[in-house]
């Protein structure tokens, strides 16, 4: 497709840059929806892990969809996994209708990637970032195709969480915005729209909530277990705030809070000594075997 516009029907090939937890989840949901996917990461070992976790998560989805049919389960997993091609070379992913970036949360590294993609991708390609809290406009400051750029913010675990935040950049065209909304729907998500504001909708609201939970625990107002049980049974959340922080990763939590504090100056986002200490000790949550809770490896 070498036309100047990208409509939903034109999004057939998606490239995901970044093979971590979010990137592999995004690749999975796109492949499940019947799209061809390139998953790019500089580190081959990350791509190997991504392929393994995609296989596992596809099995979980397939078992849910085709409970009684082992043959259909196998076919679903095979079909979706065959649609995902992995590569360590960015150039293998540039022939795409949509590129979603899910790399490290560092502004300069993201800017460099988008500048490269802007040069290498065909004119019609939409570029999007999955950043959780960095400004979309700052990420795209150096690109020329500003009307074909925005944010697509997914939630962990991507195959399960039904929301997609579609972030409007300053110069996004109505056409690009509509294509992003429709694409989100086509991969099974409910889309909401937010301006390019710190933390968008979900992290802006989860931030003060998880921060105050951490401070309650730090002050000894209640045990960690009781804080979590409180919000599960008293407010209907699937996980308590401290469990969720361990699940998301305390390093990610700290990063999001720091950005929100820097951008808004709101004291609810102020650094939390307990969180800083755990992160400094490498206790990042489930992924390292210990965070606020301890986990069996
Ligand atoms: N892939 C596919 N399926 C998965 C999965 C995955 N990675 N993880 C869980 N599932 C499926 C399971 O197979 C199971 O399916 P079933 O109901 O048919 O058996 C279902 O999801 C529920 O899983 P479990 O039984 O293992 O566990 P739970 O019932 O405790 O659910 C959870 C797990 C879905 C993670 C749930 O606890 C939850 O929704 N937690 C809150 C998660 C959340 O708030 N995420 C947002 C974090 S913020 C964020 O991501 C923003 C970023 O910018 C930081």
XYZ file of C-alpha atoms and ligand atoms in Angstrom:
351
model
C 0.000 0.000 0.000
C 1.783 3.082 -1.196
C -1.082 5.510 -0.948
C -0.807 8.479 1.339
C -3.515 7.413 3.718
C -3.919 4.522 6.064
C -7.380 3.266 6.843
C -8.209 0.258 8.964
C -8.380 -1.995 5.923
C -4.871 -1.001 5.026
C -3.397 -2.112 8.358
C -2.324 -5.628 7.489
C 1.236 -5.654 8.703
C 2.233 -4.400 12.122
C 5.734 -4.045 13.462
C 6.327 -4.042 17.189
C 9.700 -2.701 18.299
C 10.689 -4.017 21.731
C 10.384 -7.688 22.733
C 9.714 -7.221 26.452
C 6.504 -7.980 28.294
C 4.442 -5.256 26.618
C 5.917 -5.674 23.138
C 5.347 -9.418 23.091
C 1.784 -8.939 24.334
C 1.064 -6.414 21.589
C 2.579 -8.727 18.963
C 0.395 -11.540 20.271
C -2.925 -9.698 20.137
C -2.160 -8.416 16.633
C -1.276 -11.919 15.404
C -4.407 -13.361 17.043
C -6.450 -10.814 15.087
C -5.040 -12.171 11.829
C -2.384 -9.552 11.119
C 1.167 -10.194 10.030
C 3.564 -9.103 12.725
C 7.257 -8.286 12.853
C 8.684 -8.299 16.358
C 11.997 -6.475 16.528
C 14.478 -6.322 19.381
C 18.227 -5.781 19.440
C 18.701 -8.670 21.880
C 18.223 -12.179 20.421
C 17.750 -13.700 23.898
C 14.836 -11.334 24.537
C 13.216 -12.411 21.287
C 13.623 -16.038 22.300
C 11.909 -15.373 25.631
C 9.205 -13.388 23.882
C 8.457 -16.304 21.566
C 8.194 -18.667 24.529
C 5.873 -16.433 26.501
C 3.735 -15.752 23.413
C 3.363 -19.522 22.919
C 2.292 -19.966 26.551
C -0.134 -17.071 26.486
C -1.600 -18.154 23.140
C -2.292 -21.547 24.731
C -4.174 -19.837 27.556
C -6.245 -17.801 25.130
C -6.861 -20.800 22.858
C -7.964 -23.001 25.755
C -10.497 -20.367 26.698
C -11.831 -19.989 23.130
C -11.878 -23.642 22.114
C -12.362 -25.489 25.398
C -13.403 -28.826 24.003
C -11.325 -29.068 20.882
C -7.611 -29.875 21.147
C -7.353 -29.675 17.333
C -8.759 -26.136 17.262
C -6.492 -25.110 20.146
C -3.480 -26.364 18.245
C -4.567 -24.679 15.010
C -5.186 -21.330 16.760
C -1.766 -21.326 18.423
C -0.008 -22.444 15.242
C -1.752 -19.887 13.046
C -1.071 -16.964 15.362
C 2.526 -17.876 16.112
C 3.315 -18.349 12.432
C 2.221 -14.782 11.793
C 4.947 -13.408 14.052
C 8.378 -12.990 12.506
C 11.167 -11.967 14.845
C 14.322 -10.088 13.929
C 17.152 -8.166 15.535
C 17.321 -5.852 12.532
C 14.998 -2.832 12.498
C 15.091 -2.753 8.696
C 13.200 -6.068 8.624
C 10.262 -4.242 10.189
C 10.024 -1.045 8.203
C 7.632 -2.324 5.526
C 4.600 -2.059 7.795
C 1.333 -0.161 7.921
C 1.662 0.494 11.641
C 4.721 0.470 13.901
C 4.192 0.294 17.661
C 7.196 1.118 19.830
C 7.496 -0.611 23.216
C 11.174 -0.141 24.089
C 12.891 1.207 27.199
C 11.257 4.279 28.789
C 14.021 6.730 27.858
C 13.103 9.820 25.903
C 16.327 10.130 23.891
C 16.362 6.430 22.937
C 12.730 6.614 21.807
C 13.351 9.829 19.845
C 16.278 8.248 18.041
C 14.173 5.205 17.134
C 11.274 7.310 15.819
C 13.597 9.500 13.780
C 15.018 6.347 12.180
C 11.567 4.869 11.539
C 10.416 8.154 10.043
C 13.232 7.948 7.509
C 12.985 4.232 6.770
C 9.237 3.514 6.684
C 7.030 4.129 3.637
C 5.080 7.359 3.652
C 1.770 5.759 4.680
C 3.095 4.022 7.824
C 1.545 5.153 11.103
C 4.015 5.389 13.994
C 2.876 4.960 17.596
C 4.429 4.729 21.048
C 3.276 2.499 23.916
C 4.912 4.785 26.481
C 3.224 4.756 29.887
C 4.022 8.322 30.851
C 6.502 10.103 28.603
C 5.025 12.907 26.485
C 3.966 11.695 23.038
C 4.722 15.084 21.495
C 8.247 15.086 22.924
C 8.874 11.566 21.622
C 7.843 12.614 18.116
C 9.503 16.035 18.194
C 12.027 15.156 15.487
C 9.828 13.336 12.987
C 8.363 14.783 9.805
C 5.171 12.701 9.572
C 3.565 14.389 12.594
C 0.047 13.791 11.257
C 0.710 10.025 11.277
C 1.904 9.728 14.858
C 0.287 9.134 18.240
C 0.198 6.963 21.343
C -1.195 3.429 21.714
C -0.971 2.568 25.397
C -1.710 -1.046 26.327
C -2.061 -2.597 29.796
C -0.393 -5.579 31.377
C -1.185 -8.440 30.732
C -1.905 -7.247 27.193
C -3.823 -10.355 26.049
C -6.216 -10.003 29.009
C -6.649 -6.285 29.743
C -9.380 -4.941 27.529
C -8.374 -1.302 27.410
C -6.308 0.643 24.907
C -5.579 4.338 25.431
C -5.285 6.169 22.136
C -3.282 9.346 22.634
C -3.682 12.253 20.301
C -0.480 14.004 19.404
C -0.697 17.734 18.662
C -0.691 17.330 14.914
C -2.359 13.949 14.470
C -4.781 13.871 11.539
C -8.375 12.798 12.022
C -7.674 9.977 9.585
C -4.746 8.612 11.606
C -6.691 8.924 14.834
C -9.645 7.016 13.361
C -7.323 4.345 11.935
C -5.732 3.894 15.382
C -9.122 3.656 17.117
C -10.400 1.140 14.583
C -7.222 -0.877 14.728
C -7.512 -1.080 18.532
C -11.053 -2.354 18.185
C -10.002 -4.890 15.579
C -7.453 -6.407 17.995
C -10.187 -6.785 20.601
C -9.688 -3.699 22.742
C -12.052 -1.012 23.945
C -10.419 2.294 23.066
C -10.537 5.494 25.040
C -8.976 8.767 23.979
C -6.806 11.091 26.003
C -4.835 14.212 25.254
C -1.075 14.046 25.612
C -1.148 14.665 29.377
C 1.132 13.078 32.046
C 0.077 9.465 32.735
C -2.925 9.781 30.371
C -6.106 8.498 32.100
C -5.176 5.260 33.816
C -1.684 5.895 35.174
C -2.632 9.427 36.234
C -5.276 7.881 38.508
C -3.460 4.671 39.462
C -0.420 6.726 40.522
C -1.899 8.511 43.568
C -3.760 5.321 44.545
C -0.737 3.026 44.490
C 1.471 5.724 46.054
C -0.858 6.187 49.012
C -1.112 2.404 49.458
C 2.676 2.259 49.657
C 2.731 5.121 52.175
C 0.064 3.402 54.309
C 2.227 0.298 54.397
C 5.327 2.379 55.132
C 3.558 4.142 58.037
C 2.303 0.819 59.398
C -1.353 1.872 59.175
C -2.240 -1.684 58.165
C -0.425 -4.820 57.041
C 0.325 -5.224 53.339
C -2.097 -8.144 53.189
C -4.907 -6.144 54.779
C -4.352 -3.176 52.445
C -4.663 -5.523 49.462
C -7.643 -7.463 50.841
C -9.284 -4.127 51.633
C -9.249 -2.923 48.054
C -10.111 -6.315 46.557
C -13.123 -6.978 48.757
C -14.073 -3.412 49.581
C -13.669 -1.823 46.166
C -13.817 -4.780 43.781
C -10.327 -4.565 42.272
C -8.939 -7.866 40.910
C -5.629 -7.220 42.699
C -4.783 -5.067 45.695
C -2.582 -1.989 45.084
C 0.571 -3.528 46.589
C 0.172 -6.814 44.704
C -0.424 -4.818 41.550
C 2.725 -2.764 42.104
C 4.775 -5.961 42.437
C 3.056 -7.317 39.320
C 3.741 -4.196 37.242
C 7.286 -3.892 38.636
C 8.380 -1.457 41.327
C 10.937 0.083 38.960
C 8.150 0.892 36.501
C 6.008 2.255 39.328
C 8.810 4.483 40.542
C 9.497 5.694 37.020
C 5.868 6.603 36.378
C 5.545 8.411 39.726
C 8.763 10.354 39.103
C 7.577 11.511 35.676
C 4.184 12.502 37.062
C 5.814 14.477 39.889
C 8.234 16.196 37.528
C 5.477 17.124 35.054
C 2.671 18.096 37.444
C 4.432 19.097 40.674
C 1.511 17.477 42.519
C 2.828 16.285 45.935
C 0.775 13.065 45.711
C 3.449 11.888 43.278
C 6.407 12.757 45.564
C 9.135 10.108 45.932
C 8.341 7.395 48.490
C 11.340 6.324 50.612
C 10.162 2.690 50.866
C 9.745 2.414 47.087
C 13.147 4.000 46.458
C 14.767 1.599 48.923
C 13.220 -1.536 47.410
C 14.195 -0.477 43.901
C 17.771 0.358 45.022
C 18.000 -3.151 46.533
C 16.896 -4.705 43.249
C 13.620 -5.866 44.795
C 11.461 -5.045 41.801
C 8.495 -7.344 42.386
C 7.472 -10.669 40.840
C 10.119 -10.521 38.110
C 13.001 -10.544 40.638
C 11.345 -12.891 43.162
C 10.832 -10.158 45.743
C 9.244 -6.740 45.996
C 6.729 -5.778 48.634
C 6.013 -9.518 48.874
C 8.334 -12.508 48.443
C 7.670 -14.951 45.604
C 8.751 -18.529 45.033
C 11.100 -18.559 42.041
N -2.007 -14.118 28.621
C -3.168 -14.726 28.345
N -4.083 -15.021 29.284
C -3.784 -14.713 30.561
C -2.595 -14.066 30.930
C -1.680 -13.767 29.888
N -0.529 -13.151 30.125
N -2.606 -13.847 32.265
C -3.764 -14.322 32.724
N -4.480 -14.846 31.698
C -5.822 -15.409 31.756
C -5.848 -16.735 32.466
O -5.618 -17.805 31.577
C -7.230 -16.769 33.059
O -8.170 -17.225 32.124
P -9.509 -17.979 32.617
O -10.262 -16.968 33.415
O -10.190 -18.376 31.372
O -9.015 -19.123 33.437
C -7.547 -15.314 33.340
O -6.652 -14.547 32.527
C -7.343 -14.976 34.784
O -6.027 -15.337 35.163
P -5.635 -16.111 36.498
O -6.721 -17.048 36.906
O -4.265 -16.658 36.325
O -5.466 -14.985 37.589
P -6.442 -13.823 38.014
O -7.848 -14.213 37.936
O -5.866 -13.361 39.279
O -6.206 -12.727 36.898
C -5.086 -10.777 36.139
C -4.950 -12.224 36.606
C -5.801 -10.774 34.794
C -3.687 -10.251 35.986
C -5.950 -9.987 37.184
O -5.448 -10.195 38.468
C -5.974 -8.505 36.912
O -6.724 -8.019 36.094
N -5.105 -7.732 37.633
C -4.993 -6.295 37.481
C -4.056 -6.007 36.328
C -3.929 -4.532 36.064
O -4.489 -3.680 36.737
N -3.125 -4.193 35.029
C -2.846 -2.834 34.684
C -1.542 -2.451 35.252
S -1.107 -0.797 34.811
C -0.382 -0.926 33.315
O -0.226 -1.974 32.751
C 0.051 0.363 32.693
C 1.536 0.409 32.454
O 1.799 1.602 31.765
C 2.323 0.395 33.732
